[in-house]
């Protein structure tokens, strides 16, 4: 099997931007399922590019093949994996379009997903997003914004009270995927970084109800900047 330098995972609203990068279809079988994506030349690197929610956004957060994606990247020899994640902001002043780099997380998803189901293996998690440094270096000085990502199981959005509790616990943004992905990548030994893109204020911080269309539309507008940031991070990772 051919190797790759990096993995790129596009979240909500990013699929078409990633498709525009072109490339050849690539399927990687693993004991955890088959990871499907494309092999693309990005920023001078060979990248395995995956749509987290599949073509046409068909896979909900709790069914994303996290272990297959992570194990595929491990088998392909990826030195890092960068992703985007649409998030709700827990700060009234981090509006739509804010981009933040995940440096820590609060995993409330209850997914308990692991590669070590049949052996007792406890993974150090003191650096949950090791590749965040590449993302921070790739962003301009005015755009460096570290964040704590709270992960819920979804697919429903949060209640106002849940959002208030998350704020009190010190989280900055809320989403449904990045913490689980971080666990899978960590266990696979693939340094992972995630760019959180604010698509909405979290429930209760605005008067209007939150819809997936709103999230998707915001992400479609912000996608170009987000993909540019990932490509810059790939360039930094290759140099480093
Ligand atoms: N909550 C959870 N996940 C999300 C949100 C949100 O407000 N926005 C985008 N993904």
Coordinates of C-alpha atoms and ligand atoms in Angstrom, one line a residue, residues 12 86-89 149 152 156-158 174-176 197 199-203 210 215, ligand 1:
X12 CA -19.7 19.6 8.0
X86 CA -18.2 23.0 13.0
X87 CA -18.9 24.2 16.5
X88 CA -21.3 26.2 18.6
X89 CA -19.6 29.1 20.4
X149 CA -13.7 21.7 22.9
X152 CA -21.5 16.0 23.2
X156 CA -29.5 16.8 18.9
X157 CA -28.1 20.1 19.8
X158 CA -27.7 21.2 23.5
X174 CA -19.2 22.6 21.6
X175 CA -19.4 20.0 18.9
X176 CA -20.1 16.4 18.4
X197 CA -15.0 26.8 13.1
X199 CA -21.0 28.3 12.8
X200 CA -23.4 29.5 15.5
X201 CA -23.8 30.7 19.0
X202 CA -24.7 27.7 21.2
X203 CA -28.3 27.1 22.3
X210 CA -30.6 26.2 15.8
X215 CA -24.7 25.3 10.5
Ligands
LIG1 N1 -23.6 22.1 19.2 C1 -23.1 20.9 18.9 N2 -22.5 20.7 17.7 C2 -22.5 21.7 16.8 C3 -23.0 23.0 17.1 C4 -23.6 23.2 18.4 O1 -24.1 24.3 18.7 N3 -22.8 23.8 16.0 C5 -22.1 23.0 15.1 N4 -21.9 21.8 15.6

